[in-house]
mmCIF file of C-alpha atoms in Angstrom:
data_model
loop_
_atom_site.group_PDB
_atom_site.id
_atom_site.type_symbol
_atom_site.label_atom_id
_atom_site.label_comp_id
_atom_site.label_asym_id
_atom_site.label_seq_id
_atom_site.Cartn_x
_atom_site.Cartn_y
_atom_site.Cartn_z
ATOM 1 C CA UNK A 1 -52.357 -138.372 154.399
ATOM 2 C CA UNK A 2 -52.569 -137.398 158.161
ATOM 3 C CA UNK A 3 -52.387 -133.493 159.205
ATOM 4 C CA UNK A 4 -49.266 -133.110 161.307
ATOM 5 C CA UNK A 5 -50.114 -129.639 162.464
ATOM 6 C CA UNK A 6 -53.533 -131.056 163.837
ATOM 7 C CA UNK A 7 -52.354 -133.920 165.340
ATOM 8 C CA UNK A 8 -49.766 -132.058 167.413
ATOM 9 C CA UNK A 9 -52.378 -128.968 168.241
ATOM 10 C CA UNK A 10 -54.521 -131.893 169.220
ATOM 11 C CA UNK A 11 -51.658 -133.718 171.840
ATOM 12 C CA UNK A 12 -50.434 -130.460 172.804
ATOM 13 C CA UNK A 13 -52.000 -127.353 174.100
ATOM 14 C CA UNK A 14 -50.880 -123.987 174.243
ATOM 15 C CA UNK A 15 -50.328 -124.068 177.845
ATOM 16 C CA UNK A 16 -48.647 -127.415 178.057
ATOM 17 C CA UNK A 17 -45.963 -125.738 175.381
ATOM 18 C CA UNK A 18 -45.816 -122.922 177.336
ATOM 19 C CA UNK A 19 -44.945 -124.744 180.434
ATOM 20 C CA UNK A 20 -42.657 -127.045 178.826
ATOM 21 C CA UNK A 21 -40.548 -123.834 177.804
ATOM 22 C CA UNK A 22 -40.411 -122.689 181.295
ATOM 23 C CA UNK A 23 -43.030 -120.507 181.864
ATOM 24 C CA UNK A 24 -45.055 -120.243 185.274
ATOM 25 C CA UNK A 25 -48.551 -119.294 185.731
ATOM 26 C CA UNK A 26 -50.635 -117.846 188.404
ATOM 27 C CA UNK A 27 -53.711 -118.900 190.233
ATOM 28 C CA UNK A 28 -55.365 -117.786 187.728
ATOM 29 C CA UNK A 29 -53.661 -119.644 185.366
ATOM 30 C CA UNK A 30 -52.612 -116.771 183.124
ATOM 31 C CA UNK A 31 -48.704 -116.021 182.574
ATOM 32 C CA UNK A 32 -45.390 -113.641 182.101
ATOM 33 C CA UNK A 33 -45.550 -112.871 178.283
ATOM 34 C CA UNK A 34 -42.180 -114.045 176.795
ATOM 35 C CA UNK A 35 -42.763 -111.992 173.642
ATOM 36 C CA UNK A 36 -42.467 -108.587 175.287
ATOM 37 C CA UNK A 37 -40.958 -107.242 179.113
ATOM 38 C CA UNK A 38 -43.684 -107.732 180.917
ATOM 39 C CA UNK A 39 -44.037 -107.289 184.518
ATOM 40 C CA UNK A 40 -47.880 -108.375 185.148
ATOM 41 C CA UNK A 41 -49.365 -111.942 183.731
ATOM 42 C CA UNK A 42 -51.255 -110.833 180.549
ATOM 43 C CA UNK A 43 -50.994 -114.097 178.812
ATOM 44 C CA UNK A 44 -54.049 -116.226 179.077
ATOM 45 C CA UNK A 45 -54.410 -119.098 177.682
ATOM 46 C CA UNK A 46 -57.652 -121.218 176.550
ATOM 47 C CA UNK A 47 -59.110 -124.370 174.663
ATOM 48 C CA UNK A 48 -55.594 -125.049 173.632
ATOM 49 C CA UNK A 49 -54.938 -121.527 172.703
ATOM 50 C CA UNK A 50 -53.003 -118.599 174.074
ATOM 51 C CA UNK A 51 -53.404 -115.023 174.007
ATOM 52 C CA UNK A 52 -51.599 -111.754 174.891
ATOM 53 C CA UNK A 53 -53.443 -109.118 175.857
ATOM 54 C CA UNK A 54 -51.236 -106.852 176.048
ATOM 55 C CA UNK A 55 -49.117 -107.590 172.791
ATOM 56 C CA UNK A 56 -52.456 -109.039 170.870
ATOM 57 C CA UNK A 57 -50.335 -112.147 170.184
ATOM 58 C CA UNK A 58 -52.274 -114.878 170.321
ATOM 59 C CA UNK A 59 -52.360 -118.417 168.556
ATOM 60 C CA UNK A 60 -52.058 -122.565 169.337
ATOM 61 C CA UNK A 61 -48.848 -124.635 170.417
ATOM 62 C CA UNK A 62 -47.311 -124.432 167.089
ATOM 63 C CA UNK A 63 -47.455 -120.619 166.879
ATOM 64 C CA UNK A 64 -46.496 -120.480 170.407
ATOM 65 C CA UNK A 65 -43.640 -122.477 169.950
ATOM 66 C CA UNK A 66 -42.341 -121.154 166.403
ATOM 67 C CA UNK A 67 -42.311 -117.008 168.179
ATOM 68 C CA UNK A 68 -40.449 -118.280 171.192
ATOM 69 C CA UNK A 69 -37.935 -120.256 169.246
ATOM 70 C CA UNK A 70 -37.872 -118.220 166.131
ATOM 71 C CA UNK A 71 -38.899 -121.567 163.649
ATOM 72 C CA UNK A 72 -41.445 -121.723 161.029
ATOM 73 C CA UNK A 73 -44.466 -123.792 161.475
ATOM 74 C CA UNK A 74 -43.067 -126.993 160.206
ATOM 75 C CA UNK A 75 -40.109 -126.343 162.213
ATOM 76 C CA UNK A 76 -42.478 -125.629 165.742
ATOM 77 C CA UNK A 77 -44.386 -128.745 164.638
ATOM 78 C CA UNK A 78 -41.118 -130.980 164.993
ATOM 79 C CA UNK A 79 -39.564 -129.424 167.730
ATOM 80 C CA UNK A 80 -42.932 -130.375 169.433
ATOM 81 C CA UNK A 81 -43.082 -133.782 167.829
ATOM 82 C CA UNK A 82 -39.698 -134.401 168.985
ATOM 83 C CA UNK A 83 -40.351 -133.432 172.496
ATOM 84 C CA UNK A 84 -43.351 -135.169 173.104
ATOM 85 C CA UNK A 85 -41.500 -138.035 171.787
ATOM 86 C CA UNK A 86 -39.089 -137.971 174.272
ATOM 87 C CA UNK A 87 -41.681 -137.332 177.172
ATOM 88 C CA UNK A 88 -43.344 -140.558 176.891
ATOM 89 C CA UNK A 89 -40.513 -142.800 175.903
ATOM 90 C CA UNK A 90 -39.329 -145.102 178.963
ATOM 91 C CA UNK A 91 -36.326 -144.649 180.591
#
C-alpha cells in the first residue's frame, strides 16, 4: 500500500502550498504569516517545510494546508491531491 501523505509531501512543498493559497514572499523568500496578524515576514520556509518564528508554527504542505483551511490531515492531503490534479491536467 502506497503512503498518501508522503507522496503528496514529496510533489508538494511547503512553499509551493503556500503560494498556491495566495501568499507572497520576499527576496528573501520568507512570508506574511497567515496564522496570526502579522506585519513583518516571519514565515520561512525550507526543504519542503515551513516555519513561524514568531508563532513557532511550523510543519510540511499537509500541516500547512490543514491550519489554513481548518481540515484534518487526510482532509489537507486531498485538497492537495485534488489541486495538483487539476494543475497538470490539459486544458
Amino acid at each position: 500500500m502506497t503512503d498518501v501523505f508522503r507522496e503528496v509531501r514529496e510533489r508538494v512543498s511547503a512553499q509551493d502550498a503556500a503560494r498556491h493559497y495566495g501568499l507572497t514572499f520576499d527576496r528573501r523568500g520568507w512570508a506574511l504569516c497567515p496564522f496570526h496578524n502579522d506585519k513583518h515576514p516571519s514565515m520561512s520556509f525550507r526543504n519542503g517545510r515551513f516555519r513561524c518564528w514568531v508563532c513557532d508554527v511550523g510543519g510540511d504542505s499537509i500541516d500547512f494546508t490543514a491550519r489554513l483551511l481548518g481540515l484534518d490531515a487526510m482532509g489537507a492531503v486531498e485538497r492537495l491531491s485534488l489541486e495538483e490534479d487539476q494543475q497538470h491536467r490539459p486544458g
